[in-house]
Coordinates of C-alpha atoms in Angstrom, one line a residue:
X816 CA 168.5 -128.5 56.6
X817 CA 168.8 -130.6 53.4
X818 CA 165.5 -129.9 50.6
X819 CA 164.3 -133.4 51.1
X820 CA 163.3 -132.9 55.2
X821 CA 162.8 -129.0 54.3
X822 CA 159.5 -127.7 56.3
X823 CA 157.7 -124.3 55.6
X824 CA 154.2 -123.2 56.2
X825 CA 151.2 -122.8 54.0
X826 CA 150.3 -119.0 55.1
X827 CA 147.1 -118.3 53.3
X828 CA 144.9 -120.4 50.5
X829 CA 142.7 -118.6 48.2
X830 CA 140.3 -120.1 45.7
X831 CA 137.8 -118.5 43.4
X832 CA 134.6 -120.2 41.5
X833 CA 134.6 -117.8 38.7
X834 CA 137.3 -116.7 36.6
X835 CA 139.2 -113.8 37.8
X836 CA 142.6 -112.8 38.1
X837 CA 142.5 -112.9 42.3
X838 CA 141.3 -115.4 44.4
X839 CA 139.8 -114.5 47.9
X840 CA 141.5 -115.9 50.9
X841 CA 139.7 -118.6 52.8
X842 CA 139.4 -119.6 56.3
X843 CA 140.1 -123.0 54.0
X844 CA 140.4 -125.0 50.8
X845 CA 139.8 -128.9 50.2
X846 CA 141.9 -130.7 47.9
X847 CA 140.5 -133.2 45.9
X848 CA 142.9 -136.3 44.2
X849 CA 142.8 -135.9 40.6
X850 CA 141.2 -132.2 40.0
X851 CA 142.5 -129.6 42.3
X852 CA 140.9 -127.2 45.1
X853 CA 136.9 -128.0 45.0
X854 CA 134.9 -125.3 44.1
X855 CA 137.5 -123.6 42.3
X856 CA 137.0 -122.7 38.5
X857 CA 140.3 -124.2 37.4
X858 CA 139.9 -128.0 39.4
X859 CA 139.2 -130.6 36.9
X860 CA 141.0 -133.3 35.1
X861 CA 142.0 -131.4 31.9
X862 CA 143.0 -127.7 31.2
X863 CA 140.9 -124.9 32.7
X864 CA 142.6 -122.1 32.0
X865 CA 141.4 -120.3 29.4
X866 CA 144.1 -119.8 27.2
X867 CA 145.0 -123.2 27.0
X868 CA 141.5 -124.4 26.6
X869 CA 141.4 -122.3 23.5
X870 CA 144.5 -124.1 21.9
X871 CA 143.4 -128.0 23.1
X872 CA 140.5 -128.6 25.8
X873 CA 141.6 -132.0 26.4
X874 CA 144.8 -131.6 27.6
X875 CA 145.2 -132.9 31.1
X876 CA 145.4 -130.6 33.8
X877 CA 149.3 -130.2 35.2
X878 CA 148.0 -126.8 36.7
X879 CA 145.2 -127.6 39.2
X880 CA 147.0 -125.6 41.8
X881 CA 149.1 -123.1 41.8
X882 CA 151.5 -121.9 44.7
X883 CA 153.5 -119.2 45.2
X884 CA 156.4 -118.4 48.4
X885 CA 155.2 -115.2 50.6
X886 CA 158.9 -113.9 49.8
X887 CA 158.3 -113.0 46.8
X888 CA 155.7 -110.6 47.8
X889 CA 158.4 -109.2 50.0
X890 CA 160.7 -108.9 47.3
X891 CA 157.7 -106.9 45.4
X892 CA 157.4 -104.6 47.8
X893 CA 160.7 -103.8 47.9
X894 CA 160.4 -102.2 44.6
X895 CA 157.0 -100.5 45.7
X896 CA 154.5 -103.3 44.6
X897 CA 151.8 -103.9 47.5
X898 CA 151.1 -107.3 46.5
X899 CA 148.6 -109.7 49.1
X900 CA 147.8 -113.7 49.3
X901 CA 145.8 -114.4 46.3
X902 CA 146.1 -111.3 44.3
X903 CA 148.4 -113.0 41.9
X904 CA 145.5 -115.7 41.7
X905 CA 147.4 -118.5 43.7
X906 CA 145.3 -121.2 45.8
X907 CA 148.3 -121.7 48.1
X908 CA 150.7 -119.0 49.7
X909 CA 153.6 -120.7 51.0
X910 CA 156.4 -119.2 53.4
X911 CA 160.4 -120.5 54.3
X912 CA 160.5 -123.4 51.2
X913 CA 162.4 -122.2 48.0
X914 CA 159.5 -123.2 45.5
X915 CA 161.1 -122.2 42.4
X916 CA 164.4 -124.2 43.0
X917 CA 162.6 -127.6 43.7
X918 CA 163.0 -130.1 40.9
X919 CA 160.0 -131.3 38.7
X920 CA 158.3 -134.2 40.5
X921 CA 158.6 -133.0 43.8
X922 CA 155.6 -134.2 46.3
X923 CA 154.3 -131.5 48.9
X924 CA 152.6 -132.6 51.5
X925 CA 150.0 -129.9 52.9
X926 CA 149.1 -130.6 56.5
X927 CA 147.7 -133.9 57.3
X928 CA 146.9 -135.5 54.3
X929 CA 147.0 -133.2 50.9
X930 CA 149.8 -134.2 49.2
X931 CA 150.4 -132.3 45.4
X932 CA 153.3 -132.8 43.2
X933 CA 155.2 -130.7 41.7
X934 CA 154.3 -130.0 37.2
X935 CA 156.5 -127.0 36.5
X936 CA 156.7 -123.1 36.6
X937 CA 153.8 -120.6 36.1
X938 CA 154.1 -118.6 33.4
X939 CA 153.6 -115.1 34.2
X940 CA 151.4 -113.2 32.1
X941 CA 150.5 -109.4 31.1
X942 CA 147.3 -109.9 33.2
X943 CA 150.2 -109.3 36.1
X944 CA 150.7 -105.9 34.5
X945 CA 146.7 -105.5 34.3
X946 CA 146.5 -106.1 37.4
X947 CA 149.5 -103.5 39.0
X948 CA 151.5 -101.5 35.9
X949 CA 154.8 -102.6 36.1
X950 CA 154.6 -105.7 38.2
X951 CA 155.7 -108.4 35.3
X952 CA 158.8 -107.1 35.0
X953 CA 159.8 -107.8 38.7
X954 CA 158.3 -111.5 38.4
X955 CA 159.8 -112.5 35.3
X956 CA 163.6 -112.1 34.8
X957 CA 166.6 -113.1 33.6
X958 CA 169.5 -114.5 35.2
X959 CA 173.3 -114.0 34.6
X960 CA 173.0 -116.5 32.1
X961 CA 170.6 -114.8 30.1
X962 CA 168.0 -117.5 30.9
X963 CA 164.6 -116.4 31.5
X964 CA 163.5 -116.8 35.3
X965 CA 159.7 -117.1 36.3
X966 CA 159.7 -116.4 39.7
X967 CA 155.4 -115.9 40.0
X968 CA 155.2 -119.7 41.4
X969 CA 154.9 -123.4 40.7
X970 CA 151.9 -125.4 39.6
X971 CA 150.8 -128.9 40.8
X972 CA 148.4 -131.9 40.5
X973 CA 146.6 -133.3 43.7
X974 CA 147.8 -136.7 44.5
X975 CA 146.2 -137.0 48.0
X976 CA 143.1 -134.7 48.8
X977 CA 142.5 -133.4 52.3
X978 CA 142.1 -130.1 53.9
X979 CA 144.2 -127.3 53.8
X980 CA 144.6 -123.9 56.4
X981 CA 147.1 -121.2 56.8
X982 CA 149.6 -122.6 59.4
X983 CA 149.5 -126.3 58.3
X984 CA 153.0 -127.7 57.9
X985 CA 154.4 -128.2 54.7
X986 CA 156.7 -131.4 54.3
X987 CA 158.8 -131.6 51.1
X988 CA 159.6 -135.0 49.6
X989 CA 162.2 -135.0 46.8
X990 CA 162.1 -137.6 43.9
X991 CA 164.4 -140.1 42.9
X992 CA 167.4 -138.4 41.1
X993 CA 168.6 -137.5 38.6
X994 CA 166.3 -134.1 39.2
X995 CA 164.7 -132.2 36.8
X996 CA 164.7 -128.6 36.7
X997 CA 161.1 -127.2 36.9
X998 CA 159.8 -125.7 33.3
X999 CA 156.7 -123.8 32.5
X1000 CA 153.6 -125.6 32.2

């Protein structure tokens, strides 16, 4: 199966009205074009997340929600990390798509109408660590190359709102080439 008619499944969505480090699962989440998951304290048209809205408050919002692939939970455990949906304070848990090898651009569509695109790579922070001793080192890497390698997700804007629930269908829908690698944002 070729990236551009790859199908996974959205396994869990989480979303949180106050800032903490997890999110709760829900039963669902509603995405809204232009600001993210509703209710959720990082939705909104420019930068929610703390640190950045320390540095510039009114820079637009490339990170209204963030996913992360099931496998790498399985990977983590592997290791000995017991790591859940939303603990690593994602809004949408995704299983059989290879998030962190689509290129910049990308347009998910969630179920029957959200459709997000893809901004670029999570950067993993020491609140990982905070939150299980040990676990940043297994989610942030380096390859043979040297090159760092973020492996705790991708971020994305809502193009198309809708409703989301574990078990929708998740269609991917490459951009036009020449594709850009995904970078942190």
């Amino acid at each position: 199966m070729s990236a551009d008619t790859a199908e996974g499944t959205v396994t869990t969505v989480s979303s949180n009205g106050v800032y903490s480090f997890t999110k709760p699962n829900r039963e669902s989440i509603t995405l809204l074009a232009g600001l993210g998951v509703e209710g959720d304290v990082h939705a909104g048209v420019t930068v929610k997340h703390r640190s950045r809205v320390a540095k510039d408050p009114t820079v637009p919002n490339l990170r209204q929600v963030h996913l992360i692939h099931a496998e790498l939970f399985d990977d983590v455990a592997g290791a000995g990390f017991e790591v859940s949906p939303g603990d690593l304070g994602e809004n949408v848990t995704t299983r059989g798509i290879d998030l962190l090898g689509l290129p910049t651009g990308t347009r998910l569509h969630l179920g029957a109408e959200a459709v997000v695109e893809v901004t670029g790579l999570r950067n993993p922070c020491a609140q990982i660590d905070d939150f299980c001793h040990g676990l940043l080192k297994h989610v942030l890497g380096r390859d043979e190359n040297g090159q760092v390698v973020r492996k705790a997700g991708i971020m994305s804007v809502v193009l198309a709102g809708g409703e989301v629930r574990p078990g929708d269908p998740i269609r991917v829908e490459l951009p036009a080439e020449p594709h850009r690698p995904l970078e942190m944002v």
